Structures are given as structure tokens and as C-alpha cells.
Amino acid sequence: MDTRRWLEVKSVLGEALDRPAGARAAYLSEACAGDAGLRAEVEALLAYEQEADLPPLFAGDASPHRLGPWRILRELGRGGMGVVYLAERDDQLYEKRVAIKLIDSAVQPEELLRRFEAERRILAQLEQPNIARLIDAGIGPDARPYFVLEYVDGLPLDEFVREAAWPLRRRVELFLKVCDALNYAHRQLIVHLDLKPGNILVTADGTPKLLDFGVARILDRESGGGLEGSPVRMLTQAYASPEQKSGGGLSVASDVYSLGVLLREVVQGEPQEDLACIAGKATAAEPAARYASVEQLAGDLGRFLRDEPVSAHEQGFAYRAAKFVRRHQMPVLGGVVALSGLLIGLSSAIYEARIANRRFDQVRHMANSFLFEFHDAIQNLPGSTQARALVVQRALEYLDSLVKESGGDVGLKRELAQSYLKIGDVQGLYFEANLGQQRESEASYQKALDLFQEIARQRPLMPSAQLDLADAHIRVATSLSAAQRHAEALRHLDQAIATASSVRFKIPPVRIALAKASFGRAENLEGLGRIDEALNERRKTLAILEELRQSSPKNAAARRWLALGHKRYGATLLNRAGAVEQALAEMRTAEKLDGETFRADPNNAVAKGDVALDAQYLAAALTRKGDVEAARAEWGRAIQMQGELVQADGRNVRARFFLIRGLQELGALDRQRRAWVQSKESLQRALTLAQAIRPGTEESMELVAGSEGQLGRTLAAEGACGAARVHLEGALAGYADLKDPRRLPAVGAQRKELAALLAGCRGQGR
């Protein structure tokens, strides 16, 4: 068997081995159509594989332990051209993990080197954000060439689209990034020839990366766009163009065809005529009938997003007029109303149905734009809390009305549930900027949970449904934890862990969900006084997040949660005698992580809040250590930053809460130093701020009572019992007015201490 035939057999066999045994016959009928010899050879190898329980194709390829300076960690996958490994560099000259592609040893040496040089030449030309980058190349000890490539931690395009369940617009925008990458390659005179979902990985943040140029070819400038050399017939049947299957002439049109097939999968389930026309033109049987370039295909997709006529659609008057109206609705509205009066007797039912459908789609699109574009764009900006609340509330109202109209639309229910999660976050998510509306936040999270449970029952096998459900359980648990309902919170967190663990693919969102649930368990175990269990759980949280950071170093969410995990681990350690230094080390690790994020984006209000909170944690630990001056410096830094956040965003109750707590702690520290003036200044400022937070609410009453109590303590210690009595009585009255049973256990000890102080002041009569 010659090299070309062997590679053809190997390609089909590799695809067959990836399928269940019962599905292989149907695949071979398609892949080997018209080539009985090919099918016979593949079936013989499959039969041997079943008998030996070994993949004979690769039996001779033992995994290497290292290649040059690169240490092999594990195998990532195998294909017709070789094996791909995850690796890292031992000498620290390159810190990130990489993917190493080791060329197949079954190929003849001269062919091996020819292919290696061809692929190296191609990869060296490609420097584009959506193409996996070539880092290094070399020859292994067994004379097999290898490539070192950027490692992409993501899902194949089709799996990502299914799991992310993005609205149509976002899916098309994602696909346009793939088009940009391929168009760039074409401009470098490189044709990919093996476009399929597995060669386009999408990271957790939605960035696509084009991989595997192993069968790519370089366009010959002198042959009018044909390819250099004789292309090997290695292809994936479902995505290959007719000319690839028949062995005809190949060009950029072959990649355009594969893109058209991928486009159908990306927009699957959307009854959109324009997109059907675009995909149809891209996958025309004759290359000349397709788009002449990827740039032209992308141009039509851009026109679709802008509601402009697409070139693939018939350009009739009605079609162009409809597009014009969609782009200019308000100027045309008066004319439409007048025209509808003239035409009301002519097909009025059909006309109204079309208008209703169009309005439904437009309102849905607008709501999603509010939720996923505008809200997310302003989330980290200073002063955005009230604007975020308004944006999410409006989106929620729109979606709520649409759900009532639509009945059982699962996608719409999911959008509504996500809206409830976002409004709950703005109302009261503890570690985010929020409005301090804890009860309202809990109610919003519960509505989201109810909807996600309904969706999970309807779509039990959909990974995104399970992830959404786990996230909702975590959010509900967060609210319950803030209300001191720790046992209830733990039940929700255990359910979140079970739900997230059921997702087969351990992608970054799954691991983050598991880390968040573990983090919540530690918080609630500590709240129940089970400190040893809490410490064990915190170590488990950090292990999950550290592993995620190693595999996905650019994952901002993982980095932030890792810092938070170190902070809270340090705080829990303070409950252990003799663990102050270890606690400080954990808190400094958190400060380093958050500081790097903040320095990279000083206008990020969330990052600034995290750094301010780091300073407060350090101050508390330094106070426990007895290093008063260092503690005062950290309290001062925290108060300065939290004050700036409050000034920039007056509705950010989280920043105001931490500012008040910081002032209370600094005032208490100065009281220990007998620095009465500084102590009173800090505590009076805390009291003034507390009185301005949603007056009359339980949250405000507790903060006011706490500040009055601290100020009363300082005045009593100073000997000013007359003034102290006023504030001590005010604190006790404030605590007595609290009706929420969830808050009462926390204030019981405070009331007892303040009552004793007040009795002492009354006894002195001053």
C-alpha cells in the first residue's frame, strides 16, 4: 500500500473509531462511497481492533516523555496526521502550556520531512488572533518531526454552540471571527482544506481558534489560484466540498463550501431565510456558483446583522422594501399606519401576524441586547450600579411579557431566567456592586431557579441547562448564607455540585461552578462553627481554581475566584490559634492576584473593590497579630479606595457597606490606642454614612446601630458618659427594632455588652 493510500485508510479509520460501533457501517457507506477497496481495508482493521482491543493503527507509537525542552503531560488526541500532546517547558522560558503535534511515524521518511517542511512553512506565515500560533518546531529522538503550538482550552465549535445556547446574533458574530481567521489565511495564499467543528475550538470567553493546517496547501500564484503540489485525499466527508471528494481542482472555494456547512450548524433551528440563502450559496455544487471569497461570505453575514439586503437573496422590491422598513422603523411608521388603513381589507390577518412575529423578534432582540451587550459592557465601570439595575429591569419586563405570549419556548425561558439572575446580582450579590436589597435578591434568584428547573426537566441531556441550574442553586445559597440560613444554603450547594458534576465535559464553566459551590460550602460550614470542615473545603476550592488557572491562565473569572478563595481561607485560619502568619500569607497571595488585575485596568471598579477588600482583610489579620501601625495603614488604604468607589457610585451599597465596616474597625483600633479624636472622627463618619443607606430598612438599621454602639464605646472609654449614653441608648433601640429573625442571633451578644456599658455610665451619673 503506498503512502497516499495508507493515509486515506488511516483518515477514514480514525473517524470510524471515534464513532459508536453501531454507527460505523453508516459512516463507512458515506465515507467510502464508490471505493469498495477502501471500505474493505478499513473494515479489516476495525475487525482486528475489536479482537485485540487495541487501536493497531497507533500501537507502535509509544507516548514520548519529552521532546526537546518540552515535557509531555498527557495525550490530547489522535488523527490521520499524527498525535497531539499537552506539554510544558521545563526551563521556564515559556510559562504557558502548549500543544505538541507529533507527525505520524507510519509515513516514509522522505514524505515525513516533505510534509513537515510544508506545514512548518504554512504555520510560520500565520499570525492572527483567531488562529492557534506556532511557537516552536523540531525533530524528536526517533527522527519524527513535531510542532509546538498554542494550547487552546475550549470546545469544538458545534459543542460550544449547543452548550452556550447564545442568541442568534451572538452566534453569527462568533462565526464571523472564524471567517476573519480563514480570510487572513487566504490572504497569505493558504487554503485550509479540513474545516470542521473539531478544528475550530472556542474558549470559555467565546474566542474561536482555528487549528490544524496539516492538510492545508499554498495557492500557486502562477496557476490562477490552484494549489501547489498534489493534495492528499484526506478529508472529513460531512464538511468536504464536492471537488475534494471527487479529487478535482481545489481552491479557496473549497474552504467556502466547508464554511457554508458549518454555518448551517451554527444557526441550526433558526427559521431565517437570509441565513439559509447565504449557506445555500456557500455550498453550491459548482465552485463558480459559490462566494468568490470568504470576505464576500462574511460581507453578506454583516449585511444580515445590519438588516440590509444580502446578495445571496433574490433582490425583489418586496424584499428590499422590507429591509428598508426594518432599518428605518420610526420614520416609516406614519406611512405604515396610513397604508395599513388602506389595506385593512386585504389579507389583514396575515399582515397582522407578520407584524406580531416581527415585533416579537425585535423585542426579544432588544431585551437580549440590554442583558448581554449593554449591561455587560458597563458592569465594571464606576457609577454603573443604578444603570445596571435599570437595564436589567427593563429587559426582564420585556422578556416576562414575551414568555406569556410564547408558551413553551425554552430559549425564551432561559433568557428570562438569566434576566432574573442578573437583577438578583444587582439587588444584592454580596461580592459584587449591589443595591443592598437582600430580600428582593433572594426572590429574584428563586424565580430564576424555578425556571431553570423547568428547563432542565424539558432538556435533561443539555449541558447548558445543567450548568444554568447549578448556577441558580449557588445564587440562592448565597442569599440564604447572607441571611444566616446556613443549613438551607448547604442543601442548595450540594445540589449544585451534583448537577454540575453530571455535565460530561469538564470545561472551565463546569469547574468554576464546582469551585463556587465548594466556596459556598466553606462559607456556610464556617457560619455553623464547623471550622475544621470549612478549612478542608477551602483547600478543595483552591485546588479546583489553581488547576483551572494553570490550564486557562487568561480566564478572568477563575483568577478572581482564586483570589477570593485565598482571602477567605486566610480569614478562616484566623479562627485557629497560632495561624496568623499563615493567614497573612494567604491574604497577600490574594492581594497579588487582584493587584495584577487592577494594574492592568485601573478604571475597572470591580477590580478596585477587590483590592480595597484585600487591604481590609490584611488589616484585620495585622490587628490580630498586634502590628497596630501596619494595620492602621491597611485600614487607611482600604477606606481611601472604598470612599472613592462610593463617591463614583452612590448607589453601590456594597462599597458603602465595606467603607462603613472599615471606619468602624479603624475607630475601634484607635480606641485601643486611646486616640480618642481619631476614633470619634472615624465612627461619626461611619454613622453618617449608615444613616444614608435606605433609611428604615433592616440593613440600614443594623449598620446605624453598629456605628452608634462603637461610638458609644469610645465615648465611654474616654469618660464622656453623658454623650456615650445617647449613642448607647440609640444602638440598643436600633437593635430592638430589628424584626428579621435572621439577624437576631448576630446582635444578641452586642446588645448584652452595650447594656452593661450603659448601666456603668448611668451609675457614674456623668
PDB file of C-alpha atoms in Angstrom, residues 13 40-50 56-57:
ATOM      1  CA  LEU A  13     -10.374   4.604  10.154  1.00  0.00           C
ATOM      2  CA  ALA A  40     -12.687  -3.456   2.799  1.00  0.00           C
ATOM      3  CA  GLU A  41      -9.323  -2.275   4.123  1.00  0.00           C
ATOM      4  CA  VAL A  42     -10.923  -0.132   6.835  1.00  0.00           C
ATOM      5  CA  GLU A  43     -13.331  -2.897   7.886  1.00  0.00           C
ATOM      6  CA  ALA A  44     -10.448  -5.361   8.182  1.00  0.00           C
ATOM      7  CA  LEU A  45      -8.605  -3.005  10.522  1.00  0.00           C
ATOM      8  CA  LEU A  46     -11.777  -2.398  12.527  1.00  0.00           C
ATOM      9  CA  ALA A  47     -12.300  -6.151  12.933  1.00  0.00           C
ATOM     10  CA  TYR A  48      -8.732  -6.552  14.176  1.00  0.00           C
ATOM     11  CA  GLU A  49      -9.197  -3.644  16.567  1.00  0.00           C
ATOM     12  CA  GLN A  50     -12.272  -5.313  18.093  1.00  0.00           C
ATOM     13  CA  PRO A  56      -3.487  -1.212  15.816  1.00  0.00           C
ATOM     14  CA  LEU A  57      -3.054   1.942  13.805  1.00  0.00           C
TER      15      LEU A  57
END
